[in-house]
Every structure is written in C-alpha cells, then in structure tokens.
mmCIF file of C-alpha atoms and ligand atoms in Angstrom:
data_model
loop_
_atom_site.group_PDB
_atom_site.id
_atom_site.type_symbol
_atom_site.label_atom_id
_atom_site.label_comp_id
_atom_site.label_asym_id
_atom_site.label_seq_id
_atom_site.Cartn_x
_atom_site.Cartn_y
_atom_site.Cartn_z
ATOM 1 C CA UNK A 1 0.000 0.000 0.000
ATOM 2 C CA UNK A 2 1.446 3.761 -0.905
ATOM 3 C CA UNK A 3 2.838 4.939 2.524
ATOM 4 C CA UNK A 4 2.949 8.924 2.145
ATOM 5 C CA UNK A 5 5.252 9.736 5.414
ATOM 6 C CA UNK A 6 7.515 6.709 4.058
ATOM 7 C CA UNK A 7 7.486 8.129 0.523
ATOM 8 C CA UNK A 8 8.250 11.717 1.300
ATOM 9 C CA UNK A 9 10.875 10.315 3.512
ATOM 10 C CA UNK A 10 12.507 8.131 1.313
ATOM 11 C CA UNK A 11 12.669 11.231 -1.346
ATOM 12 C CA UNK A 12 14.059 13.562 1.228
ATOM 13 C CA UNK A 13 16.975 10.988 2.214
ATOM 14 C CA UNK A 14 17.648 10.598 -1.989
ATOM 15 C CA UNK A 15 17.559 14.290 -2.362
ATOM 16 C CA UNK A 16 19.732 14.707 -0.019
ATOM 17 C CA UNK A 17 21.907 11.622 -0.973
ATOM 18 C CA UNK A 18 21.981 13.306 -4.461
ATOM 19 C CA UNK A 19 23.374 16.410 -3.009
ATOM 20 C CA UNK A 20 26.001 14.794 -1.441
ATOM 21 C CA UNK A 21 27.072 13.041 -4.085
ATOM 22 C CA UNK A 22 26.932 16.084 -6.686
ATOM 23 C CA UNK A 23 29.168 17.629 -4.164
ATOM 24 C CA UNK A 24 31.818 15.323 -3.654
ATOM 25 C CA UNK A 25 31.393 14.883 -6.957
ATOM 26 C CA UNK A 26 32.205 18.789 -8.196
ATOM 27 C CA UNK A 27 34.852 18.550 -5.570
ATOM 28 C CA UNK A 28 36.369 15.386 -7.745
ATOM 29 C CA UNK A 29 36.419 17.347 -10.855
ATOM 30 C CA UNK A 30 39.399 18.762 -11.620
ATOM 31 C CA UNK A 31 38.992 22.871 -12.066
ATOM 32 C CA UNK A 32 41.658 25.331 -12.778
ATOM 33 C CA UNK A 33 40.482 27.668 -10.157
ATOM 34 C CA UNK A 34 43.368 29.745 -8.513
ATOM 35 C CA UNK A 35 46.159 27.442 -10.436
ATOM 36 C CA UNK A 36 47.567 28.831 -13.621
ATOM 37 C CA UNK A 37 46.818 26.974 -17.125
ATOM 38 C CA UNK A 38 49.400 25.737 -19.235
ATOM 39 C CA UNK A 39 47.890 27.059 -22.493
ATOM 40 C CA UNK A 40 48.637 27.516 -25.430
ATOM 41 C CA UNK A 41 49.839 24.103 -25.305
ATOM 42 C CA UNK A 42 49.256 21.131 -27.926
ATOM 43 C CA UNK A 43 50.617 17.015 -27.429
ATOM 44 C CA UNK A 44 50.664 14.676 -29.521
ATOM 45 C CA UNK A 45 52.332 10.776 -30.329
ATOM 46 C CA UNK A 46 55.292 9.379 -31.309
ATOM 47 C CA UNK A 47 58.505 11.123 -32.348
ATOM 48 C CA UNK A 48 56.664 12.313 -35.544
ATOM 49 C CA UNK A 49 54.545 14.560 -33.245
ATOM 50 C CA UNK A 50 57.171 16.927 -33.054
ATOM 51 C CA UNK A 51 57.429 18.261 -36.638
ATOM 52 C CA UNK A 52 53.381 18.177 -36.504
ATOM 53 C CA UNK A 53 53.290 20.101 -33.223
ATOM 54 C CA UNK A 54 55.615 22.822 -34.825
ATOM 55 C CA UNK A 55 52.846 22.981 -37.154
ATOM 56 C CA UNK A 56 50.168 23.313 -34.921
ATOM 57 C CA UNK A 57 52.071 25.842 -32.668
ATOM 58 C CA UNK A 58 51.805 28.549 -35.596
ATOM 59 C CA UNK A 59 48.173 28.492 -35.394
ATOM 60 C CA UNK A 60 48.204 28.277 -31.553
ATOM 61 C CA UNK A 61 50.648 31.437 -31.216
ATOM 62 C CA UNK A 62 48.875 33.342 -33.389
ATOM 63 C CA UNK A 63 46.055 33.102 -31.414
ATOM 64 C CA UNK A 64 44.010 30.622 -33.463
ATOM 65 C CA UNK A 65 41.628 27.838 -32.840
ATOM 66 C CA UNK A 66 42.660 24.679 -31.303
ATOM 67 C CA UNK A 67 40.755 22.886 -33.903
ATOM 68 C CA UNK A 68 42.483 24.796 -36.715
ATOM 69 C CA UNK A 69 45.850 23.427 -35.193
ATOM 70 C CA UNK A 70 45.189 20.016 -34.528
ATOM 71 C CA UNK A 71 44.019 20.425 -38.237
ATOM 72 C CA UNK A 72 46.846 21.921 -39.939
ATOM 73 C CA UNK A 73 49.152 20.248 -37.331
ATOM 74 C CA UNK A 74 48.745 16.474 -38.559
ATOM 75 C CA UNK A 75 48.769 17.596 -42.088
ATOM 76 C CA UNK A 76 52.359 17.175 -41.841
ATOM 77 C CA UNK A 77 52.813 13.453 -41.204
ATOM 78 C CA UNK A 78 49.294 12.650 -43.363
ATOM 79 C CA UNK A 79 52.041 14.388 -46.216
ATOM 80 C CA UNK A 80 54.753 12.706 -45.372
ATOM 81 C CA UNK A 81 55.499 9.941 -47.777
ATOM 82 C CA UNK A 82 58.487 8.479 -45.487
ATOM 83 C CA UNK A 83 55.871 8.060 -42.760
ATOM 84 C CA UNK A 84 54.433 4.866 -43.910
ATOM 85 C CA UNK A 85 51.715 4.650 -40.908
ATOM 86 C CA UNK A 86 50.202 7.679 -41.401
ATOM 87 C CA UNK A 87 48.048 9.408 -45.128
ATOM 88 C CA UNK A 88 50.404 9.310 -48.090
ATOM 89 C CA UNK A 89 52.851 6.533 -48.118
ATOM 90 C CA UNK A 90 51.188 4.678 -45.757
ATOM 91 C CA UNK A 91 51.840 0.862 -45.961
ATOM 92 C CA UNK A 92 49.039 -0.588 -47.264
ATOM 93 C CA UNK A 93 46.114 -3.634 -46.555
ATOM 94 C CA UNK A 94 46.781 -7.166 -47.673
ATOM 95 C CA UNK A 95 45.677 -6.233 -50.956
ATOM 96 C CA UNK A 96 47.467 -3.582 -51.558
ATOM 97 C CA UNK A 97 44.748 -0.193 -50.929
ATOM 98 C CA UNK A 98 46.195 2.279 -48.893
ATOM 99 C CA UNK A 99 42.905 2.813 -46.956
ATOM 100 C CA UNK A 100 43.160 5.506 -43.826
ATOM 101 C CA UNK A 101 41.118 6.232 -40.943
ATOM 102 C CA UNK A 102 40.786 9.861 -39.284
ATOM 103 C CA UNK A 103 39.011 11.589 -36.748
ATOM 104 C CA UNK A 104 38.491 15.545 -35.609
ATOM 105 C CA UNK A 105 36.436 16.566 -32.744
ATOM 106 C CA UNK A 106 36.033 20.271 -31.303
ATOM 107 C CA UNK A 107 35.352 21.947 -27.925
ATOM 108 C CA UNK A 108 31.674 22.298 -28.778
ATOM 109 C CA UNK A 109 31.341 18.282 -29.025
ATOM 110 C CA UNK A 110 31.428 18.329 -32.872
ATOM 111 C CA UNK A 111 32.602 15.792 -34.517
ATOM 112 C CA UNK A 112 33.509 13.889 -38.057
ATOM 113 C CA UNK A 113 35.063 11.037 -39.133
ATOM 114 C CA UNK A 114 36.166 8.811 -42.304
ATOM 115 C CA UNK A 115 36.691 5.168 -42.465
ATOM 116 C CA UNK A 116 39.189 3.290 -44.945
ATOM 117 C CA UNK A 117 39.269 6.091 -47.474
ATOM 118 C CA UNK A 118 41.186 6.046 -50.228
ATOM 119 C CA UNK A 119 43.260 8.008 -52.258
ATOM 120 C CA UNK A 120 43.081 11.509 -50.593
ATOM 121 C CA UNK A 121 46.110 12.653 -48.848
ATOM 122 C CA UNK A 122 44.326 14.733 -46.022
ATOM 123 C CA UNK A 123 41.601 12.085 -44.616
ATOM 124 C CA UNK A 124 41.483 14.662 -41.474
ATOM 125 C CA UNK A 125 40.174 17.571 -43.562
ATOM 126 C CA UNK A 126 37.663 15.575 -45.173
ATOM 127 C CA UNK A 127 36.832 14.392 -41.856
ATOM 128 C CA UNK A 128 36.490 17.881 -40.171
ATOM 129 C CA UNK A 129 34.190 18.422 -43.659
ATOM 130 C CA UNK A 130 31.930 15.696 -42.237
ATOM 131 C CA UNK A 131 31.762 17.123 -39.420
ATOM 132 C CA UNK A 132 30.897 20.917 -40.794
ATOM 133 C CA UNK A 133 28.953 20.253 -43.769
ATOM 134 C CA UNK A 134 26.893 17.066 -43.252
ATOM 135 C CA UNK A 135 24.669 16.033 -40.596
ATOM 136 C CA UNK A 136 26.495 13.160 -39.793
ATOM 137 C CA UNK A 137 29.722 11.930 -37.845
ATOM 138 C CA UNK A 138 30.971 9.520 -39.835
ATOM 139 C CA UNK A 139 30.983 8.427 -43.454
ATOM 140 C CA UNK A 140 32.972 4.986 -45.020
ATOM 141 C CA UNK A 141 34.677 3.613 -47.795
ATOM 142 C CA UNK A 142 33.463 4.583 -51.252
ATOM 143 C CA UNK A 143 30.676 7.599 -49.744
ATOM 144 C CA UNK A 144 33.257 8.827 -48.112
ATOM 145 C CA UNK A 145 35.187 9.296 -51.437
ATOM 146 C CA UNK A 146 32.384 10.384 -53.066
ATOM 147 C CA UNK A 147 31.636 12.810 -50.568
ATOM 148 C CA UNK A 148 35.752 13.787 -50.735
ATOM 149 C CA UNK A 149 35.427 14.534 -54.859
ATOM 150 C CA UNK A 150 32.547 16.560 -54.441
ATOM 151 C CA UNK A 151 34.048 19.193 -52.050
ATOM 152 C CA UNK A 152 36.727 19.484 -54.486
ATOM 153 C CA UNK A 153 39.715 17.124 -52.378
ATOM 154 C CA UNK A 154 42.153 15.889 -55.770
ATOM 155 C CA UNK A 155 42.252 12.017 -56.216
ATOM 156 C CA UNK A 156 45.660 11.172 -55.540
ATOM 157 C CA UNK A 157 47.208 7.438 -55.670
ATOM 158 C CA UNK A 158 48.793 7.279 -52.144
ATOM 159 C CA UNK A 159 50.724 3.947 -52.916
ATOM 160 C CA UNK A 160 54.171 5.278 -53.018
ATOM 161 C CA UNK A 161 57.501 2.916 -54.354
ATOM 162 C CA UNK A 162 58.956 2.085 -50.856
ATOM 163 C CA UNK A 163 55.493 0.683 -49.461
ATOM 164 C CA UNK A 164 54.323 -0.887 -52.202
ATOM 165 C CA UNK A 165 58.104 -2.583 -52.457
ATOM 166 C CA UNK A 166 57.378 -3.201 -48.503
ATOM 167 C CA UNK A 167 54.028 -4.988 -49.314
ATOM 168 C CA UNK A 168 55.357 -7.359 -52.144
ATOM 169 C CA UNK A 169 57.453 -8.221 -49.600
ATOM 170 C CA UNK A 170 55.366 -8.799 -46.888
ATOM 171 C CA UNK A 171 52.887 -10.706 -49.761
ATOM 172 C CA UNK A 172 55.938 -13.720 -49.960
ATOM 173 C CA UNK A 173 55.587 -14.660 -46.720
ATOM 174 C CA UNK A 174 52.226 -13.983 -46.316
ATOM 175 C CA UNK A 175 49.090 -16.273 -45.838
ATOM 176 C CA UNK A 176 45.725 -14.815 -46.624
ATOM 177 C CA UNK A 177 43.864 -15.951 -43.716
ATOM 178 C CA UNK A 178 41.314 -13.690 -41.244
ATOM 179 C CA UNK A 179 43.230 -13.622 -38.799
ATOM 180 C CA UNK A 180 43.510 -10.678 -36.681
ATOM 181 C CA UNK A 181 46.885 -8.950 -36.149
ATOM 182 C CA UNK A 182 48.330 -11.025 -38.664
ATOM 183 C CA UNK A 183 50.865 -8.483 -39.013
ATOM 184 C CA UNK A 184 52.166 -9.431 -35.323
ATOM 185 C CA UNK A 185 53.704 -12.857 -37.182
ATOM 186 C CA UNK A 186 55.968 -10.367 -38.458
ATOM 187 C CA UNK A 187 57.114 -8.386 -35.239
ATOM 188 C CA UNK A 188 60.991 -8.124 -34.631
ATOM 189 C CA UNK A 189 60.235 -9.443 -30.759
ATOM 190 C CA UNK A 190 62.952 -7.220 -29.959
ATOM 191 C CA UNK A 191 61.459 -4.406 -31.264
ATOM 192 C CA UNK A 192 57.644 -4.786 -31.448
ATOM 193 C CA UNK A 193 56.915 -1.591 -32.706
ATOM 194 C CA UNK A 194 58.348 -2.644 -36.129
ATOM 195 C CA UNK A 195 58.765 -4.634 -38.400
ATOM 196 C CA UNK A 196 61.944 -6.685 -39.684
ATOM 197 C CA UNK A 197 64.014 -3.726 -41.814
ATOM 198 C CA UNK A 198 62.857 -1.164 -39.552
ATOM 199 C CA UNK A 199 59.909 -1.056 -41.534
ATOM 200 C CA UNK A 200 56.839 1.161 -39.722
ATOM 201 C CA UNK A 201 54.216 -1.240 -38.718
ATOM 202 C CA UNK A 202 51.376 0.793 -37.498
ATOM 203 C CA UNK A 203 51.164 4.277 -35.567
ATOM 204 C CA UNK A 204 48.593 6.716 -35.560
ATOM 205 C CA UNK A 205 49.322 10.450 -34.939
ATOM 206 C CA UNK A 206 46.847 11.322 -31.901
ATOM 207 C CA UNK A 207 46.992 15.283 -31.216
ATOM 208 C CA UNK A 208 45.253 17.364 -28.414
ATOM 209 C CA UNK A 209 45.623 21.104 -28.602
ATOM 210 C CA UNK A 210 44.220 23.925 -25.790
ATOM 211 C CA UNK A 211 44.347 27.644 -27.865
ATOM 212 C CA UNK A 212 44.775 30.280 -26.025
ATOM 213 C CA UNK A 213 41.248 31.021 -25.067
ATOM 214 C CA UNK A 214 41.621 27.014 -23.125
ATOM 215 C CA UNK A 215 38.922 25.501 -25.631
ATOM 216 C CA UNK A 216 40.437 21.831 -26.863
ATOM 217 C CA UNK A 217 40.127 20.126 -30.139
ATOM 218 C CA UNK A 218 41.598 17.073 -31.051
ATOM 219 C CA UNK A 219 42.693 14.963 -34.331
ATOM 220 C CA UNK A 220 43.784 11.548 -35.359
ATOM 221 C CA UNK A 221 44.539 10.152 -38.225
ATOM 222 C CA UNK A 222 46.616 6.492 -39.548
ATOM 223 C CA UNK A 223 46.440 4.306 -42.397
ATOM 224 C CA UNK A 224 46.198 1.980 -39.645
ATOM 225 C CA UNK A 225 47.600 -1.788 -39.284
ATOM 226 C CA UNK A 226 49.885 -2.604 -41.879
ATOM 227 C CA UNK A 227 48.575 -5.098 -43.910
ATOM 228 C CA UNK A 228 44.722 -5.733 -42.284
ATOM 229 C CA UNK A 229 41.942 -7.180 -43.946
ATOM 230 C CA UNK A 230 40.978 -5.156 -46.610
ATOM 231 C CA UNK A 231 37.959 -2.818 -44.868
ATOM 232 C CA UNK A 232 39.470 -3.789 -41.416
ATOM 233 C CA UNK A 233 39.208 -0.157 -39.096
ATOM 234 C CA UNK A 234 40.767 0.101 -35.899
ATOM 235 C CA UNK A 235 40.184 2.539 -33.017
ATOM 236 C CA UNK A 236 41.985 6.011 -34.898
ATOM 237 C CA UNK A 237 38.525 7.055 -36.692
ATOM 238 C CA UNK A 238 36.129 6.269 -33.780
ATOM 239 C CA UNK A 239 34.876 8.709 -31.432
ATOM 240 C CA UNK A 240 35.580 7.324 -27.895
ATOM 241 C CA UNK A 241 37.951 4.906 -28.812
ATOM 242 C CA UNK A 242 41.346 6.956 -30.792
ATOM 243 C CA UNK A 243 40.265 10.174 -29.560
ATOM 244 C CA UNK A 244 37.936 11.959 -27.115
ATOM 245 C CA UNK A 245 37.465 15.726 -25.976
ATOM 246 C CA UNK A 246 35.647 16.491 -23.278
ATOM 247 C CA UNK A 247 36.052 20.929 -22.988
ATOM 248 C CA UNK A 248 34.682 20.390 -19.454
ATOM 249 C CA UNK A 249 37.715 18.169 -18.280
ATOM 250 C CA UNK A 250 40.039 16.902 -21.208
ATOM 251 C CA UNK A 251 40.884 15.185 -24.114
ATOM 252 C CA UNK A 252 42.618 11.362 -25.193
ATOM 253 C CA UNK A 253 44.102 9.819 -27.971
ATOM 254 C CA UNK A 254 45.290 6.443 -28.732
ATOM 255 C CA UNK A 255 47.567 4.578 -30.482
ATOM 256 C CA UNK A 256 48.778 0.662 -30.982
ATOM 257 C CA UNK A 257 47.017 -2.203 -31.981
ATOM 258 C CA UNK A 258 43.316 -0.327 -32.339
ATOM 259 C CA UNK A 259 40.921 -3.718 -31.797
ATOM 260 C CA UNK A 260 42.035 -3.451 -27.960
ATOM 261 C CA UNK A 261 41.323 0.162 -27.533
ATOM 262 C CA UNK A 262 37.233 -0.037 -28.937
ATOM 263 C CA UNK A 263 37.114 -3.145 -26.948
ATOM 264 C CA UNK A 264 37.700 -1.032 -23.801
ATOM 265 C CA UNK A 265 36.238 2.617 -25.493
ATOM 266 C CA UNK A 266 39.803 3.795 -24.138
ATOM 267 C CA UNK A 267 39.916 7.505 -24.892
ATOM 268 C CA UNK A 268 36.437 8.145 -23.436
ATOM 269 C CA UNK A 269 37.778 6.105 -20.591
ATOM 270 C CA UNK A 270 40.831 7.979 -20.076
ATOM 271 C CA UNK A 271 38.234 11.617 -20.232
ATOM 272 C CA UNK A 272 35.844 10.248 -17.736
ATOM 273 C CA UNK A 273 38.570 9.143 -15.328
ATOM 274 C CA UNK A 274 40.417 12.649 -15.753
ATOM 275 C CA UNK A 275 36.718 13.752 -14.764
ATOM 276 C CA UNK A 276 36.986 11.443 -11.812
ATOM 277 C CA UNK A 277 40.064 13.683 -10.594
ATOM 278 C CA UNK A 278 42.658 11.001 -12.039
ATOM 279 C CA UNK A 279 45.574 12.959 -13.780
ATOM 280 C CA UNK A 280 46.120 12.721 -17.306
ATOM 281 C CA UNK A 281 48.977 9.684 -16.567
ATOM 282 C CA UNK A 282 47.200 7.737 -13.908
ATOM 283 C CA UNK A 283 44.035 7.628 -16.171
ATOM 284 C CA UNK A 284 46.350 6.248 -19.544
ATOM 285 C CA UNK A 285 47.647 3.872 -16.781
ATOM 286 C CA UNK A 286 44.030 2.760 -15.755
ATOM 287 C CA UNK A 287 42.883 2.782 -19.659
ATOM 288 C CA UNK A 288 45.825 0.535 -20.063
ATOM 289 C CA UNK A 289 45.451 -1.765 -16.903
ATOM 290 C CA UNK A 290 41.495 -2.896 -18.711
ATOM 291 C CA UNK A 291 43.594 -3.683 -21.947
ATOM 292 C CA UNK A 292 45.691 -5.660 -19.913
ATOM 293 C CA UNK A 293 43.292 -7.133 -17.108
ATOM 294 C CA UNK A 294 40.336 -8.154 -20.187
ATOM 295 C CA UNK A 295 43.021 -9.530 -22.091
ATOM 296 C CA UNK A 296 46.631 -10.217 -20.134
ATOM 297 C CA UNK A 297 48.160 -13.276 -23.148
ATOM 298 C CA UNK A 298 47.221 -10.591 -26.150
ATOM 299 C CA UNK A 299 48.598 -7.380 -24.133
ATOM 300 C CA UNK A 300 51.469 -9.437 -23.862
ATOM 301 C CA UNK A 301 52.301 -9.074 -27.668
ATOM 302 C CA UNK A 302 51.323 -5.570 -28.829
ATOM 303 C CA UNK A 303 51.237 -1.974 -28.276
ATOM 304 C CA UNK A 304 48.781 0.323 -27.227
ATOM 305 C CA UNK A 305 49.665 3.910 -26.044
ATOM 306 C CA UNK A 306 47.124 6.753 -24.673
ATOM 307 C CA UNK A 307 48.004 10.112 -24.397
ATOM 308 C CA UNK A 308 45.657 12.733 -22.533
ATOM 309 C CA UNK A 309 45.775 16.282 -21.347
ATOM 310 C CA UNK A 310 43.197 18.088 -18.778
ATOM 311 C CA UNK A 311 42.114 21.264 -18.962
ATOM 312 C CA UNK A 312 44.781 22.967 -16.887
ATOM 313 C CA UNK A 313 47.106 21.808 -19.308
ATOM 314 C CA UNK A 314 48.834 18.926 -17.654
ATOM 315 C CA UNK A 315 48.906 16.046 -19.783
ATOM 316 C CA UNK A 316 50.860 12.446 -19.633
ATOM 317 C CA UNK A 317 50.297 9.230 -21.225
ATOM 318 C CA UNK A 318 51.132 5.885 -20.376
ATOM 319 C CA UNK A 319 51.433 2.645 -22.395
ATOM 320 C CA UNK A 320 51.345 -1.426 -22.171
ATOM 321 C CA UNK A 321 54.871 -1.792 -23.886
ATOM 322 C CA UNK A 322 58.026 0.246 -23.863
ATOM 323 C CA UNK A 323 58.879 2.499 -26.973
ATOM 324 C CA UNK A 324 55.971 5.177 -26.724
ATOM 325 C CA UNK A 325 57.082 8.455 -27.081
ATOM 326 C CA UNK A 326 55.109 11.948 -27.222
ATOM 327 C CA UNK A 327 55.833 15.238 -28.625
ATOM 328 C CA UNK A 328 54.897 18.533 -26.467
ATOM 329 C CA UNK A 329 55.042 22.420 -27.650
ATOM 330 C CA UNK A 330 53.982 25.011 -25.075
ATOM 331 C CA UNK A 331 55.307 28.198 -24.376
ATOM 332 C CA UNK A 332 58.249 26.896 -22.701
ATOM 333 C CA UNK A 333 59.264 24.317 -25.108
ATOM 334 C CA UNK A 334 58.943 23.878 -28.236
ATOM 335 C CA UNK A 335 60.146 20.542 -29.024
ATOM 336 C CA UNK A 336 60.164 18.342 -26.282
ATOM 337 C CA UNK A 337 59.784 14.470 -26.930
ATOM 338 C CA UNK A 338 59.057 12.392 -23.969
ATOM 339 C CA UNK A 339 59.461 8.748 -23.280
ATOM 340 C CA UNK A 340 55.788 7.386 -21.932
ATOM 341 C CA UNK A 341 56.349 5.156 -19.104
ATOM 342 C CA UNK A 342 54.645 1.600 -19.433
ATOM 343 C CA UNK A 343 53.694 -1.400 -17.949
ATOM 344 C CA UNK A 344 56.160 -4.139 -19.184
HETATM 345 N N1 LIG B 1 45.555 2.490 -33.754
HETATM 346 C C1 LIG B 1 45.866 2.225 -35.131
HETATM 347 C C2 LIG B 1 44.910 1.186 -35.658
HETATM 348 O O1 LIG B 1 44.584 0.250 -34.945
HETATM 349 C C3 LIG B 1 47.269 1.789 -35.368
HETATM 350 C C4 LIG B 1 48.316 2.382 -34.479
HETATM 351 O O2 LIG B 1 48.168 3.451 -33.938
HETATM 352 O O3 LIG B 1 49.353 1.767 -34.290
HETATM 353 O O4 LIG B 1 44.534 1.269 -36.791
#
C-alpha cells in the first residue's frame, strides 16, 4: 500500500543523498580555479609529433583555434610519404589499398570522421568536412570518397615505391587468412613496434591542442595496421575509442594495436577518469590496466599507447609496452619528446 510519510521520507533521504554526491562529486572534478593553465599548449604521439606540433604551434601562437591546429598540425605526417603509418605513403592492406582512418572533434562536441578512405592525402580535412557540412559523424569507404570529390579534395594514388616494395614483400611470406593482427607474425620481438628492416608497422598520430582562449580540439589520423583485412578499421577514426574531448575536463588519444582500444572505449575512458580527478597519466595507466586485465596473453604481444591532457594543461600518457614516445610544444618548449612510461 502507498505509505505517504515513508514516501516523502525516502525522497528527502535521496535528495539529499543526491546532493552529497553532486558535491563530492564537483569537488572530484578537476577545475583550474586559482592554479595557472598551461595554455597555449598542444601534445601529440610518437617522435613524428614533433614536426606536426611545430605545425600546430603557428596556429596556436597566433592566437588561433585549437581545432584549426590540430588540423593543420597532422597535415604534416598525413604528407609525409616516409611516414608509412600515417596518409600518403602509408603501408598498405593485404591487398594492396592504402585505406586511412581519421578523426576531428572540437570543444563544442562536434565531430567527423572517415573510415578506410582512399586516395586523398588529407583524410582529417575531409573528416572535419563531415563534421561541418553534413549532418552526420561519420561516413565509409566509397561515400566517403564520393563525398571527398565533391568538395573538391584531388584524387591522388597514395601507394608510393617504398610501401608498395614493402608490401610485395610482406605478400611472400604472407598467408591470406582472417586472422587478426596477422601483421604481429611479423614483429621483430625485440622491437615490437616494427617490423623486420625497420619497416613502420602501425602508428597513428593522436593530437590534443588547448588555444589560447583554453577551448580543446583534437585529431587523429593512420592508415592503420599494416597489412589488415581489406575494410578492417581500428580505433583512430572512432569517437571514444582513438580520440575523445571532453572541454569540461580533457581530451585522449590512442595509439597501438586499435581492436584493444574499442574493446575497452579507451579515450572516453581515459576523459571520464580525468573527470573522476585522475591525472592525465594515472588515467592512460588505468585505460591501459582494462587492456591488460580483459586480455593479459594478447597485451602481452602488442602496443597500445594513450596520451591525454586536462584542462589545466597537464597532460601524460602511459602505455602497455616500452617504446611510446610523445611530442609537447607550449610556451616553454617547443620541441620536447618524452618517453611514456609503461607497464612491461
Ligand atoms: N591504432 C591504429 C589502428 O589500430 C594503429 C596504431 O596506432 O598503431 O589502426
């Protein structure tokens, strides 16, 4: 039978229960009251981050959008034909397509993506057009070329001599069989980030940027696991998975073997634990420590790095193997690479 006097009292205790908790909970999010931000500032992965921060730090010093940087910052390695993990001279699938995968998101929550496209050399700018000019967040595969021709990106072949070289050799050894992370047949166990002749395997460039006026964007962008099923996409294009801003609290990025990071939604992780009150390392560490808890014999074997930055500009990463680095540019450095620390 409906009991008022227990009913209003049960509401009261919740109400008050709520209260509590959306206190300690405001007291758990990190603010940047009475501490001084670290801005401009813009992060992003691997060694190759550093000539694409340089990029990004024009726009940020000139008092420009965070999105425009993260933009015009990974341009440079999506150009860069000796980078064969990320846009042009990528290594390509197991049939030979250079197919990439790229991501944009903005302060306001915007965001666009593009999965396995092909020949266009900037898959971030088409992605930041899916994101401005359509009213969806992702398109795929042949649409999203279509959708590249008609706002006038050129149709480039993105197959250059040394990867196409690296995938006839690859193709001798080679089985065609669905298996996933084929590629990790090929590691040089002594240096699993590459392959035999120092040959990139996969890395994505991940980038976070804070402008001046502390709104974050964020951009990644790979041509993803060397050698994958043809259509295979990993984490890089997916909202939540290879990247994640949050204008509130922070943004993440990932990078490594991209089937473990959607598995644990790792970049949205990393944000919601930075929300928590983790800093940026301790929540790559966490994002990593699900990786490795869900799946301890497979994190044994690969690589998976995240990178994240709050909104007082602190940032750190943390990842399962040795090797990840990150590239930093603020106003007191320019070019600073850092070795992530890492659980084996
Ligand atoms: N995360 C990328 C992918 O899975 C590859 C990488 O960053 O190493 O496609």
């Amino acid at each position: 039978m409906f009991n008022r006097r227990k009913f209003i009292k049960a509401t009261a205790l919740s109400t008050a229960l709520l209260a509590i908790d959306q206190k300690s909970m405001a007291a758990a999010i990190p603010t940047t009251n009475g501490k001084a931000v670290n801005k401009p500032i813009v992060i992003s992965t691997w060694d190759f981050g550093v000539a694409a921060n340089a990029a990004a730090w024009k726009v940020l010093k000139a008092n420009g959008k965070a999105l425009d940087a993260v933009e015009q910052g990974v341009w440079v390695p999506e150009a860069d034909e000796s980078n064969q993990s990320v846009g042009y001279g990528g290594l390509p699938d197991r049939d030979g397509k250079v197919t990439l995968d790229a991501c944009i998101m903005d302060e306001l929550g915007n965001c666009g993506a593009v999965l396995a496209l092909e020949h266009i050399v900037h898959p971030i700018s088409v992605a930041r057009k899916v994101m401005e000019k359509t009213p969806h967040v992702m398109l795929a595969g042949d649409g999203a070329l279509q959708f590249a021709l008609e706002q006038g990106f050129k149709k480039e072949n993105l197959l250059t001599p040394a990867s196409e070289k690296a995938w006839k050799q690859w193709l001798k050894e080679a089985k065609y069989e669905p298996v996933m992370n084929i590629e990790n047949k090929l590691y040089d166990k002594a240096s699993p980030n590459k392959l035999p002749g120092n040959k990139y395997n996969h890395d994505t460039i991940g980038m976070i940027a804070m402008d001046a006026n502390g709104n974050l964007s964020g951009a990644c962008t790979t041509s993803g696991m060397a050698y994958k099923l043809h259509g295979r996409i990993g984490d890089s294009p997916i909202i939540g998975a290879g990247l994640y801003i949050d204008n509130e609290i922070g943004g993440a990025t990932s990078t490594g073997v991209g089937e473990e990071v959607v598995r644990n939604v790792g970049s949205f992780l990393v944000v919601e634990l930075m929300r928590q009150g983790y800093t940026p390392e301790a929540a790559c560490k966490e994002a990593v420590m699900r990786i490795i808890k869900k799946k301890p014999e497979t994190a044994k074997n690969i690589q998976v790095g995240f990178l994240a930055m709050n909104k007082k500009g602190e940032y750190g990463a943390y990842a399962i193997q040795q090797g990840f680095t990150y590239a930093v540019c603020d106003t007191q450095k320019q070019d600073l690479v850092i070795k992530g620390k890492s659980y084996y």
